[in-house]
Short mmCIF file of C-alpha atoms in Angstrom, two decimals:
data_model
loop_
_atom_site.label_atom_id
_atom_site.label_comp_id
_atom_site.label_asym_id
_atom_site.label_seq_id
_atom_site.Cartn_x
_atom_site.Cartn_y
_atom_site.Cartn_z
CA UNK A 11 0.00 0.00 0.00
CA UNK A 12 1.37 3.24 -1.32
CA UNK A 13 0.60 6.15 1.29
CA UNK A 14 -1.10 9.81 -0.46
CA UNK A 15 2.56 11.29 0.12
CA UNK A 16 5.02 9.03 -1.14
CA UNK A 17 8.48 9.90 -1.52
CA UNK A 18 8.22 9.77 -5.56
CA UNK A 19 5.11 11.50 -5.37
CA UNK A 20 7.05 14.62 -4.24
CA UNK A 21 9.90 13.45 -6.59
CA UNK A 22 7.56 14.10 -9.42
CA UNK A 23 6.29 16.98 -8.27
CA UNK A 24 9.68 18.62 -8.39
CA UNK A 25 10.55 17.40 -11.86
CA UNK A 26 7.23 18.91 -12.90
CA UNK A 27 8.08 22.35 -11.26
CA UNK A 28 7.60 24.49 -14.18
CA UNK A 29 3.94 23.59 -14.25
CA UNK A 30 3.36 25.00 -10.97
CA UNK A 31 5.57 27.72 -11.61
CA UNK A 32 3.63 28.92 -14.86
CA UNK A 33 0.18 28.67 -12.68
CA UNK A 34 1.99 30.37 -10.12
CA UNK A 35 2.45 33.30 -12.08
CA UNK A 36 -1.00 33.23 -13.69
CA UNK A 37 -2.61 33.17 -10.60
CA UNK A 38 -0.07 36.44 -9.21
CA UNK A 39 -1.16 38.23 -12.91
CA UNK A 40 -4.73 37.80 -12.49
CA UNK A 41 -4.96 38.74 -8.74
CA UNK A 42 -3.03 41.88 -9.22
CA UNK A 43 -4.84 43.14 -12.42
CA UNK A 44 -8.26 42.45 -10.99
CA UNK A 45 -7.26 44.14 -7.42
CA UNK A 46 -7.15 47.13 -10.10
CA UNK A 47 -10.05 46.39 -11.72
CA UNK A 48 -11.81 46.10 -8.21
CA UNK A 49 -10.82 48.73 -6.77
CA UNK A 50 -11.53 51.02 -9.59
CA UNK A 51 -15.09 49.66 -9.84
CA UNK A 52 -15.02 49.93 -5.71
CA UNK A 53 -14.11 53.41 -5.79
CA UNK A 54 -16.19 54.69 -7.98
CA UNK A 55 -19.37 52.94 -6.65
CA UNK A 56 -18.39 53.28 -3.30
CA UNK A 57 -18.42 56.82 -4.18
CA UNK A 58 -21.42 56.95 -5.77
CA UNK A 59 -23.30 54.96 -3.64
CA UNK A 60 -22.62 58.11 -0.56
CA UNK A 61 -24.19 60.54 -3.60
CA UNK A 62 -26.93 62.83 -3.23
CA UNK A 63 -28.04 61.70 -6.78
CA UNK A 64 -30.46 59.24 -6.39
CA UNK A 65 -29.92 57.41 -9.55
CA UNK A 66 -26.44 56.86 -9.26
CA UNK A 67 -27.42 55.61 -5.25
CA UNK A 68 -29.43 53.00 -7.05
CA UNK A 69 -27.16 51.75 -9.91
CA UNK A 70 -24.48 51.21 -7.04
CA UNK A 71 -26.78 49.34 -4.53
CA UNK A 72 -28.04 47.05 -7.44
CA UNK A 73 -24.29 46.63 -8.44
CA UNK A 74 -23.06 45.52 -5.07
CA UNK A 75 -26.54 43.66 -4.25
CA UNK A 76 -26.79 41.74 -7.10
CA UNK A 77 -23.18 40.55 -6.96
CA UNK A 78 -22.67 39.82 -3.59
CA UNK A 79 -25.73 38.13 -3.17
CA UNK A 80 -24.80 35.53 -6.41
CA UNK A 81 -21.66 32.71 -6.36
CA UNK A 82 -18.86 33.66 -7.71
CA UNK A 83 -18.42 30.06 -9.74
CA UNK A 84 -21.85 31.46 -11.45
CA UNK A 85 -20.75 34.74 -12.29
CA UNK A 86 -17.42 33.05 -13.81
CA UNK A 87 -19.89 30.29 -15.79
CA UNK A 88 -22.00 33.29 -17.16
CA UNK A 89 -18.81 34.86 -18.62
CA UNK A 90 -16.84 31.85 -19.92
CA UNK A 91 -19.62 29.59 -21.36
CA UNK A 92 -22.67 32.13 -20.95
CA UNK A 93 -21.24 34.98 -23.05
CA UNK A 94 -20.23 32.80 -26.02
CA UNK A 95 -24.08 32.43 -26.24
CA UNK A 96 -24.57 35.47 -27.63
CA UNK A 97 -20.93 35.68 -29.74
CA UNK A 98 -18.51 37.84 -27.04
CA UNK A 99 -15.86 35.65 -26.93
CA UNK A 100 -13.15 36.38 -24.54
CA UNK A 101 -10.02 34.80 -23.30
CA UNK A 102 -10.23 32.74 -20.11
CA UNK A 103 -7.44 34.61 -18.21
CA UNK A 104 -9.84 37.98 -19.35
CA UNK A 105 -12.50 35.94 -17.69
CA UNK A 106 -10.23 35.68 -14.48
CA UNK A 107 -9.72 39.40 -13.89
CA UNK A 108 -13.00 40.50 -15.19
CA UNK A 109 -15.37 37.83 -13.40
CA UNK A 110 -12.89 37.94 -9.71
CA UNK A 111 -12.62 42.20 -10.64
CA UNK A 112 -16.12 42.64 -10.57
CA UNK A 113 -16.92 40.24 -7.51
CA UNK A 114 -14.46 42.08 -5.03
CA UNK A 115 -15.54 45.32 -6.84
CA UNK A 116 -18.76 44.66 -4.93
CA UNK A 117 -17.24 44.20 -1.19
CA UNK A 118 -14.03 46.49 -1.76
CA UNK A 119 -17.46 49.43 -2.99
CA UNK A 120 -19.20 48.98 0.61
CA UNK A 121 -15.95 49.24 2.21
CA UNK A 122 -15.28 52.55 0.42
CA UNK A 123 -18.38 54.26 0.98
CA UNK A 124 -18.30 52.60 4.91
CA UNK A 125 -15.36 55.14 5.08
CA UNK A 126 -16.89 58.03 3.21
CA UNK A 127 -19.71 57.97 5.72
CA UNK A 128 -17.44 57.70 8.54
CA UNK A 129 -15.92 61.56 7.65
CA UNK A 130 -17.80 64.47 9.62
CA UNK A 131 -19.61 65.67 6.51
CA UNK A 132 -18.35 69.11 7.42
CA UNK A 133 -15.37 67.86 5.36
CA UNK A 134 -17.38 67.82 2.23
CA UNK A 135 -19.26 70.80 3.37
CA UNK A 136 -16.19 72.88 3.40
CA UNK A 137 -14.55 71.74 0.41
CA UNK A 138 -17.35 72.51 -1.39
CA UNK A 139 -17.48 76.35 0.11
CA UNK A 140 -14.61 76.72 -0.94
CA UNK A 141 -15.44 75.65 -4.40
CA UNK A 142 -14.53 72.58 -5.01
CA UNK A 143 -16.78 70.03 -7.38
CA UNK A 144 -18.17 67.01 -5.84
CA UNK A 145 -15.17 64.72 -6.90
CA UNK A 146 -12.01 67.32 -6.42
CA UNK A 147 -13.56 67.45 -2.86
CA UNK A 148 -13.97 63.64 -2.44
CA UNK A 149 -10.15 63.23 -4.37
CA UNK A 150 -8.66 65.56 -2.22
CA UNK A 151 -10.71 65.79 0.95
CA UNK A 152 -12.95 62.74 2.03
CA UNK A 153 -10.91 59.81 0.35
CA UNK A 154 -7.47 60.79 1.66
CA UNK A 155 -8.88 60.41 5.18
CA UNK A 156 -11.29 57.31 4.57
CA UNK A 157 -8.37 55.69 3.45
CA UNK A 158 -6.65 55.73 6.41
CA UNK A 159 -9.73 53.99 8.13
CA UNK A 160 -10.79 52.36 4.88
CA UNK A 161 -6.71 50.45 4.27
CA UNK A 162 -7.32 47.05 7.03
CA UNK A 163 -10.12 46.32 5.45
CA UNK A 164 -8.89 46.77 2.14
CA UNK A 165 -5.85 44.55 2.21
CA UNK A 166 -8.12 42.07 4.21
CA UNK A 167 -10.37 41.75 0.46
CA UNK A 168 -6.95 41.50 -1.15
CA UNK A 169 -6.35 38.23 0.78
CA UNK A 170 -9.86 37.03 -0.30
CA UNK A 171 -9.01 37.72 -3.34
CA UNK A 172 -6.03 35.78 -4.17
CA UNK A 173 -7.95 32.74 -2.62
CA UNK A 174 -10.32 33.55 -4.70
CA UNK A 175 -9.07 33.28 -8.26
CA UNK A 176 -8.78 29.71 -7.83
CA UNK A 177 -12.14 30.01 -9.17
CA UNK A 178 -10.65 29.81 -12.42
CA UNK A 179 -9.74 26.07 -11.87
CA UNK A 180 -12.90 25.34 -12.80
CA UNK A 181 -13.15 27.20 -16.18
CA UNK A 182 -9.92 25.68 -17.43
CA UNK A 183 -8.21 28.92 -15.93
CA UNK A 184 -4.64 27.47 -16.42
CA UNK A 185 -4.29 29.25 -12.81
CA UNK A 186 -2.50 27.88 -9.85
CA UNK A 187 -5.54 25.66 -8.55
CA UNK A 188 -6.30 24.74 -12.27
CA UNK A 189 -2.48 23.27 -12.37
CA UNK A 190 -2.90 21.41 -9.46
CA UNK A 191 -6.18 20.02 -10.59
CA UNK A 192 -4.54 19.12 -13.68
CA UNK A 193 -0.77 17.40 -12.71
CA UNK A 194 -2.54 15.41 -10.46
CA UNK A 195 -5.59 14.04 -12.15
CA UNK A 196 -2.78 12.62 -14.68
CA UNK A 197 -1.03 10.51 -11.72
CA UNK A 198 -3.39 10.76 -9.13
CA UNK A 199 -0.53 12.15 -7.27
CA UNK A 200 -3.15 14.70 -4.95
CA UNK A 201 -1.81 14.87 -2.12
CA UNK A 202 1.94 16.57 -2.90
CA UNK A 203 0.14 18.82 -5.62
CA UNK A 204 -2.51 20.42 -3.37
CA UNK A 205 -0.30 20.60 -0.31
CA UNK A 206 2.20 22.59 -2.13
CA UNK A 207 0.13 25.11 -3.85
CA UNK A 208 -1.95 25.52 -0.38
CA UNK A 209 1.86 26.43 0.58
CA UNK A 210 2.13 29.30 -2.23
CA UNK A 211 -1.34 30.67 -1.76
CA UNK A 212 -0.23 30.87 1.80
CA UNK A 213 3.12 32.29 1.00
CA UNK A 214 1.05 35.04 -1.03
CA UNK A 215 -1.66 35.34 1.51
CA UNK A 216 -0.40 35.58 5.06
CA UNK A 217 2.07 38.77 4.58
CA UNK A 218 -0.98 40.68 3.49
CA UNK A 219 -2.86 39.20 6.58
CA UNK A 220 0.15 40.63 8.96
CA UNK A 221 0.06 43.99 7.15
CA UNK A 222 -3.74 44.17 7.94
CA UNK A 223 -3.55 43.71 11.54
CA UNK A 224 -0.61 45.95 11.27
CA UNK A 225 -2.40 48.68 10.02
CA UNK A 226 -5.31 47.91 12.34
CA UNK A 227 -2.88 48.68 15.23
CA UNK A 228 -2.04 51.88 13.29
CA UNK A 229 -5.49 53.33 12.77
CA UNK A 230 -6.93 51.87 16.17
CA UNK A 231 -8.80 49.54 15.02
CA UNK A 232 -9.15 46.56 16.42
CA UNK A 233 -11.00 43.54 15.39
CA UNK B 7 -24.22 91.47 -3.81
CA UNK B 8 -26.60 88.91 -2.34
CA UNK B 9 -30.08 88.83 -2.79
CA UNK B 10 -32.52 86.69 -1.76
CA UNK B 11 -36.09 86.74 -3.51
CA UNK B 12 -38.94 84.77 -2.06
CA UNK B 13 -37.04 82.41 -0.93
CA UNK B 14 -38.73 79.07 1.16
CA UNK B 15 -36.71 75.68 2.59
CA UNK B 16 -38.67 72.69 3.72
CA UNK B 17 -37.33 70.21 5.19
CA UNK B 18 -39.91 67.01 4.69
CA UNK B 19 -42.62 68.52 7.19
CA UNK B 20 -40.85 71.17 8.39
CA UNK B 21 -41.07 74.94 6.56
CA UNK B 22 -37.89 76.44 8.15
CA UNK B 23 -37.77 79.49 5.66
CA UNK B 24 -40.77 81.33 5.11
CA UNK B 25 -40.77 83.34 2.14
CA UNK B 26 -37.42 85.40 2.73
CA UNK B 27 -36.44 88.55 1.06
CA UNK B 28 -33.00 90.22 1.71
CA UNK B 29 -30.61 91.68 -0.10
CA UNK B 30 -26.96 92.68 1.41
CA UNK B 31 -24.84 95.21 -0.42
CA UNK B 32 -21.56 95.41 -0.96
CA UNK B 33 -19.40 96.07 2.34
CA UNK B 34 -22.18 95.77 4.34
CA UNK B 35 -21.74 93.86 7.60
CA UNK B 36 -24.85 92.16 8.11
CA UNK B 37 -25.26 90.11 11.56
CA UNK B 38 -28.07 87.33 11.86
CA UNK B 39 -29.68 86.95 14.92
CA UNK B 40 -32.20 84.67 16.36
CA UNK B 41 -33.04 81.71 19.03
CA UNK B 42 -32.32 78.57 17.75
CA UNK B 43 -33.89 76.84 15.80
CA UNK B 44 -35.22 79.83 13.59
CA UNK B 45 -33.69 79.24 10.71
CA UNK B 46 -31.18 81.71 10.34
CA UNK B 47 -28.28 78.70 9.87
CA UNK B 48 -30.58 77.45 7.22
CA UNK B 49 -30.95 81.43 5.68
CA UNK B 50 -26.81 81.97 5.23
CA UNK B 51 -26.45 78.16 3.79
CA UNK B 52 -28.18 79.15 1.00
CA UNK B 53 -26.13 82.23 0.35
CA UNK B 54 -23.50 79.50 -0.70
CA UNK B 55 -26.05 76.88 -1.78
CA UNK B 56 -24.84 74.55 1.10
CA UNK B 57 -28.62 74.18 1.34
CA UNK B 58 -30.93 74.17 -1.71
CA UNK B 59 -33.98 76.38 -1.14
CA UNK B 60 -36.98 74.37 -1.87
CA UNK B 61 -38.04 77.32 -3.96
CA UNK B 62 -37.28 81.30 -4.81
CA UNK B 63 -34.10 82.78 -6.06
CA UNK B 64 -30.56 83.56 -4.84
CA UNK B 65 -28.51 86.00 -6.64
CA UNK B 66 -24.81 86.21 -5.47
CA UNK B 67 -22.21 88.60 -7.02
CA UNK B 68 -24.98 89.17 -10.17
CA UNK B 69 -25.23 85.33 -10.89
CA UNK B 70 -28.33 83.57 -9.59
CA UNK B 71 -27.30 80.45 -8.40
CA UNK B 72 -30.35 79.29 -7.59
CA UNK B 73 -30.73 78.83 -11.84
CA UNK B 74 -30.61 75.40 -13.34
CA UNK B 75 -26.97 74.31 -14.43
CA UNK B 76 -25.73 77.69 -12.43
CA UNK B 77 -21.55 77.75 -12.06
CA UNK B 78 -22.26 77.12 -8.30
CA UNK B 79 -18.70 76.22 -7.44
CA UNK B 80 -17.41 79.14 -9.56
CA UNK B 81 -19.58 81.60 -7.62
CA UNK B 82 -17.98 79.83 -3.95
CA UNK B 83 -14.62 80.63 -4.64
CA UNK B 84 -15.59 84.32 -4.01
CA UNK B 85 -17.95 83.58 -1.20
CA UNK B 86 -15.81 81.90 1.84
CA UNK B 87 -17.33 80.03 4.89
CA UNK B 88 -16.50 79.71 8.35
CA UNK B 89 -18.29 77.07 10.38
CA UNK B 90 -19.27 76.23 13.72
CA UNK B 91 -17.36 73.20 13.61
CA UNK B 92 -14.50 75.07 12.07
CA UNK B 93 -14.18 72.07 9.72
CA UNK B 94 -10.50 72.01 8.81
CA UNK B 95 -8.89 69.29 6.68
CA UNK B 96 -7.01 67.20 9.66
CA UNK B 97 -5.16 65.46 7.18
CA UNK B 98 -3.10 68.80 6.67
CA UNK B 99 -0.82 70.91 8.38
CA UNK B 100 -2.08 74.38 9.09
CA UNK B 101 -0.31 75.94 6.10
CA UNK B 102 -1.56 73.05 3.55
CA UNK B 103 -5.27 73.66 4.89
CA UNK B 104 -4.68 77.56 3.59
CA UNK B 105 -2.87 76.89 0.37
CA UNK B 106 -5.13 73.72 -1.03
CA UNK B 107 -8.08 75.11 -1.91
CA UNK B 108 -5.88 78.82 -4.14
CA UNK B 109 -3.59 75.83 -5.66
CA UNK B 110 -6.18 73.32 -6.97
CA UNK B 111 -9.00 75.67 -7.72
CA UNK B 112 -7.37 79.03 -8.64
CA UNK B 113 -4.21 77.64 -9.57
CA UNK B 114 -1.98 80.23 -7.82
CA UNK B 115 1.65 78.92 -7.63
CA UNK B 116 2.98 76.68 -4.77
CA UNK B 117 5.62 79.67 -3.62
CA UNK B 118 3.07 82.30 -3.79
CA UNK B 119 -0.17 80.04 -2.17
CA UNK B 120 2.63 79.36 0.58
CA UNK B 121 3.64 83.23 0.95
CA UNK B 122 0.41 84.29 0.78
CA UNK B 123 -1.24 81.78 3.10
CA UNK B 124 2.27 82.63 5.99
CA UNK B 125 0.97 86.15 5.27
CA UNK B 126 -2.76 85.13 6.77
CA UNK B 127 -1.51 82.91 9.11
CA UNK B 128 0.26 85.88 10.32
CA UNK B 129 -2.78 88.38 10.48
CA UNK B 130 -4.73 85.52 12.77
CA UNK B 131 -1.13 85.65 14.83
CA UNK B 132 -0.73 82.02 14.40
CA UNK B 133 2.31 82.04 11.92
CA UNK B 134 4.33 79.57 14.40
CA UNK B 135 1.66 77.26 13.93
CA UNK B 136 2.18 76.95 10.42
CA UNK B 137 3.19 73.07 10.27
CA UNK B 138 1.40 71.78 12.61
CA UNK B 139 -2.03 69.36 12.65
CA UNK B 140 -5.23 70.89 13.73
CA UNK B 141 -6.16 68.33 16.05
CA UNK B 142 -2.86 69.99 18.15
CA UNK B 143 -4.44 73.13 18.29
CA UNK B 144 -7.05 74.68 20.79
CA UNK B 145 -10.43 75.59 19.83
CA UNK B 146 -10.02 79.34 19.36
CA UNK B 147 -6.79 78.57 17.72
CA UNK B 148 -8.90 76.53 15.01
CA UNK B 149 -11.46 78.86 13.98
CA UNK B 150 -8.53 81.10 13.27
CA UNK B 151 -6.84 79.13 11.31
CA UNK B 152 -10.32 78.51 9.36
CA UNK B 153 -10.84 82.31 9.26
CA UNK B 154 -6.94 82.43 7.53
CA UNK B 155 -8.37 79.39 5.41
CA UNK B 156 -11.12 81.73 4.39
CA UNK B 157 -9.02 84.68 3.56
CA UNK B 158 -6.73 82.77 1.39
CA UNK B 159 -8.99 82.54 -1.55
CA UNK B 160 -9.49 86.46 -1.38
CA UNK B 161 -13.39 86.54 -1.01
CA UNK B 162 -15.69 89.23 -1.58
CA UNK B 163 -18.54 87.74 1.08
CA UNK B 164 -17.36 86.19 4.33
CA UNK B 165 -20.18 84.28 5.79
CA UNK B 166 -19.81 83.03 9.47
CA UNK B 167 -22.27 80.57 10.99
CA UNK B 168 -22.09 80.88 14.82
CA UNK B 169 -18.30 80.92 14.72
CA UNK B 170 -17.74 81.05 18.41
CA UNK B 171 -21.05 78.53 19.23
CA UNK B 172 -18.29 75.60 19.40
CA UNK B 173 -16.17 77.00 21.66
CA UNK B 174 -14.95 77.54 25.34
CA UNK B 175 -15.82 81.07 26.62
CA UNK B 176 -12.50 82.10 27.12
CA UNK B 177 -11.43 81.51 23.60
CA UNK B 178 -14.14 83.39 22.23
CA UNK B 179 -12.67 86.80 22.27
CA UNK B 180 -9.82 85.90 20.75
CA UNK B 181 -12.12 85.16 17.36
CA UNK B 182 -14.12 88.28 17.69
CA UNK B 183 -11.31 90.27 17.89
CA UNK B 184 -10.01 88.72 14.58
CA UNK B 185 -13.64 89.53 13.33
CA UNK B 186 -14.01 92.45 14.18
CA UNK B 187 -10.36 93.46 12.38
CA UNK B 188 -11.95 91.63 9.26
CA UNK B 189 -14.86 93.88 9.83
CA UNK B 190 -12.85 97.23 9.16
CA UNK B 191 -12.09 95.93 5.55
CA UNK B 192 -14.62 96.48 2.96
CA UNK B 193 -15.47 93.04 2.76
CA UNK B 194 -18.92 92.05 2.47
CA UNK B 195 -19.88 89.98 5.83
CA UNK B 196 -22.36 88.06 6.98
CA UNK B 197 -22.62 86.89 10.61
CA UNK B 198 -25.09 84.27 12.23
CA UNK B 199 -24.19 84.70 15.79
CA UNK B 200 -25.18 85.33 19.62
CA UNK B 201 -22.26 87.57 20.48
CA UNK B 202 -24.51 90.58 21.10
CA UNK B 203 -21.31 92.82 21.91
CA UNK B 204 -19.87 91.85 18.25
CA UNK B 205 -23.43 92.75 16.56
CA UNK B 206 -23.25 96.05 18.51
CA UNK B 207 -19.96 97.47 17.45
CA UNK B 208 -19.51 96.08 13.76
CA UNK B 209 -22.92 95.34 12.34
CA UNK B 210 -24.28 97.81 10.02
CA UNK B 211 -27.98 96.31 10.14
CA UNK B 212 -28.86 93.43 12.36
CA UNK B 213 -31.84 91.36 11.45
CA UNK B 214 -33.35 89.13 13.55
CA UNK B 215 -35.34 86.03 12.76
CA UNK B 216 -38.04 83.67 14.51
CA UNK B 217 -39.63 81.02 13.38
CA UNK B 218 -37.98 80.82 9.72
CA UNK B 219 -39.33 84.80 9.20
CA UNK B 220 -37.16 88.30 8.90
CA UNK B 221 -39.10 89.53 12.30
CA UNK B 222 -37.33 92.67 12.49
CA UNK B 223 -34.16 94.36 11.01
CA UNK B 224 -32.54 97.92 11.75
CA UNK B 225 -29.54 99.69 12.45
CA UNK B 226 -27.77 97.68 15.61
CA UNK B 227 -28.64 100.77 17.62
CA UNK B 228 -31.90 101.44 17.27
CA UNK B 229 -32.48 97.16 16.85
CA UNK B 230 -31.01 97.12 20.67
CA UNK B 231 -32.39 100.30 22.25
CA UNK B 232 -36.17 100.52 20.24
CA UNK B 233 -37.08 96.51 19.68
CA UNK B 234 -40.16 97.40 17.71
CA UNK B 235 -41.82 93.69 17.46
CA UNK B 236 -42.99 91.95 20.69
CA UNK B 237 -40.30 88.59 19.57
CA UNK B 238 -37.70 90.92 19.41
CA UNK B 239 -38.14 92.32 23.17
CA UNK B 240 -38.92 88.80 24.36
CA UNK B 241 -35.82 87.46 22.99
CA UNK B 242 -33.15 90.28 23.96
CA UNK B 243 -34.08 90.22 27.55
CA UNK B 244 -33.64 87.20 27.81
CA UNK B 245 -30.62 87.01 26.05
CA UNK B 246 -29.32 90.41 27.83
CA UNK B 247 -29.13 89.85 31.45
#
């Protein structure tokens, strides 16, 4: 009887290195380009949900609503075999950023505007007496001091995110998960494969986790 | 160089400004008076559109900025605040709270925003506070600053909603005497406030309002020594004891 973690299981696994190391890097490419996405999409809807416009209120609640509230493995499905349905093709790793972009979009948005509504909103009174428009006020007044309160929080989604593009395993991602999946389903060799990339998710994972409760510590927050 | 014309603000149930008419000419100090709750907070907010009147129109500087797609934040830069709550940026250093608003919006250079806003700093007799945080200075010692903050966009209309409400008696003077030095400029003023002393000695007309209506207005001498309306005499005795 062979045990899961066999010395030549792990033997393997090292001769096979560069197939880890390739989903290695996809998964590092698509976490940091849809940390952009998401927090451009948080920002602004975060921002727009603390409007006085009522409209843009709504479109921002829906947004965040109606994405939080659905799987992320569904949102992924509707873009990689949905989309094809009516002819928008795109590439799975566009899939990655987009579908895991938009998802932590949603969170990192309620986090923003969380912030925004925790400045006195003399702040924004002020700025705008002195004339400033609605955003040079928020760009230069209200967001430079949410962030302070708004950054633990913010590198805490960052962690869910990078756990969270293994989501792409399951649309053929060619990710770190995916790779995994993959290597072993050839030689049934599971149990090196996934305890080594739980071992570089965690090697990506828990400096961001000490630099949240760093910051929490900073800012006074404790959780 | 404001004008207010029939000019109402509900807010949901509540009609806080009844029907308003004012107008305040150029260099005149104007002071606001009133018990709380009369809307006269409400009245100089929509000098600068903080608040939206609900309906009637607000001329400032010959613009009405009351008027659909009016240059509202164009018409603020000439019309400077100072709050209650003071309401400086405590992510700046005194100096940086005077010289944002003249860099980003007017686009003075750095050198001269920085000279200019020293110069202020100076006139409030704060200069040696220059680099420090708000949050290390006293009360009094704020609204200066936010006075200074004011000045350093070069207004033509101060408006002042109960600046010394916020603050610890003994700190109050120290405002009104900056005031009061403002006050001998031709700058166009308007003052919500309770500081009957300051209403007496700069004020060119006083008006005083009670239950969101203009219930009397006159020179500050006659307004203190011949209260006309019944509200009026109610309100100033009990106010000067």
């Amino acid at each position: 009887m062979v045990g899961p973690f066999a010395w030549f299981k792990w033997e393997a696994l090292f001769r096979d290195w560069t197939v880890f190391a390739e989903g290695f890097k996809t998964t590092i490419m698509v976490a940091v380009l849809s940390l952009a996405l998401a927090l451009i999409l948080g920002i602004v809807f975060g921002v727009l949900g603390t409007s006085q416009w009522k409209l843009a209120k709504l479109v921002s609640r829906v947004y965040v609503e109606f994405i939080q509230n659905t799987p992320l493995v569904i949102q992924v499905y509707f873009l990689y075999h949905g989309l094809p349905h009516m002819d928008v093709m795109i590439p799975v790793f566009a899939v990655g950023v987009l579908g895991v972009g938009v998802y932590h979009g949603a969170y990192i948005a309620e986090v923003v505007r969380a912030g925004i509504d925790s400045i006195h909103k003399g702040q924004m009174e002020a700025a705008l007496s002195q004339g400033f428009s609605f955003w040079g006020a928020m760009r230069h007044v209200i967001l430079p001091q949410a962030s302070r309160i708004v950054l633990p929080p913010l590198t805490n989604q960052a962690v869910n995110l990078i756990k969270n593009t293994s989501v792409l395993a399951m649309v053929a991602g060619g990710d770190l998960m995916y790779r995994a999946d993959s290597w072993s389903s050839d030689n049934l060799y599971y149990g090196p494969a996934y305890v080594a990339i739980g071992l570089l998710y965690l090697l990506l994972c828990l400096p961001l986790a000490t630099l949240t409760r760093r910051l929490e510590g900073k800012t006074g927050v404790s959780s | 160089m404001i004008q207010l014309e029939g000019v109402n603000k509900h807010f949901g149930h509540l009609h806080v400004l009844k029907d308003i008419n004012l107008t305040v000419k150029s260099g005149e100090k104007l002071v606001v008076i009133g018990p709380s709750g009369s809307g006269k907070s409400t009245l100089i907010r929509c000098m600068n559109l903080l608040e939206k009147p609900s309906s009637g129109k607000v001329t400032v500087d010959g613009v009405d900025i009351t008027a659909h797609k009016a240059l509202v934040a164009k018409v603020r830069q000439s019309v400077a605040m100072v709050f209650q709550q003071f309401n400086l940026y405590p992510h700046k250093t005194v100096l940086e709270n005077l010289t944002l608003a003249p860099m980003l919006i007017k686009k003075v250079p750095q050198a001269e925003a920085v000279k200019a806003g020293l110069a202020y700093l100076d006139r409030v007799g704060l200069k040696e506070k220059a680099n420090v945080y708000p949050s290390q200075l006293s009360g009094g010692q704020q609204q200066r600053v936010a006075i200074a903050r004011a000045l350093a966009m070069r207004p033509k209309i101060m408006l002042f909603d109960e600046p010394t409400s916020a603050l610890d008696p003994e700190m109050i003077q120290e405002v009104l005497d900056v005031m009061v030095d403002l006050a001998h400029e031709g700058i166009t003023m308007v003052v919500v406030t309770h500081e009957m002393g300051f209403a007496k000695t700069v004020a060119d007309r006083v008006i005083f309002m009670d239950d969101g209506q203009i219930v009397e207005e006159n020179s500050p001498q006659r307004f203190f020594e011949n209260p006309t309306h019944e509200r009026t005499k109610s309100f100033l005795s009990r106010i000067l004891r």
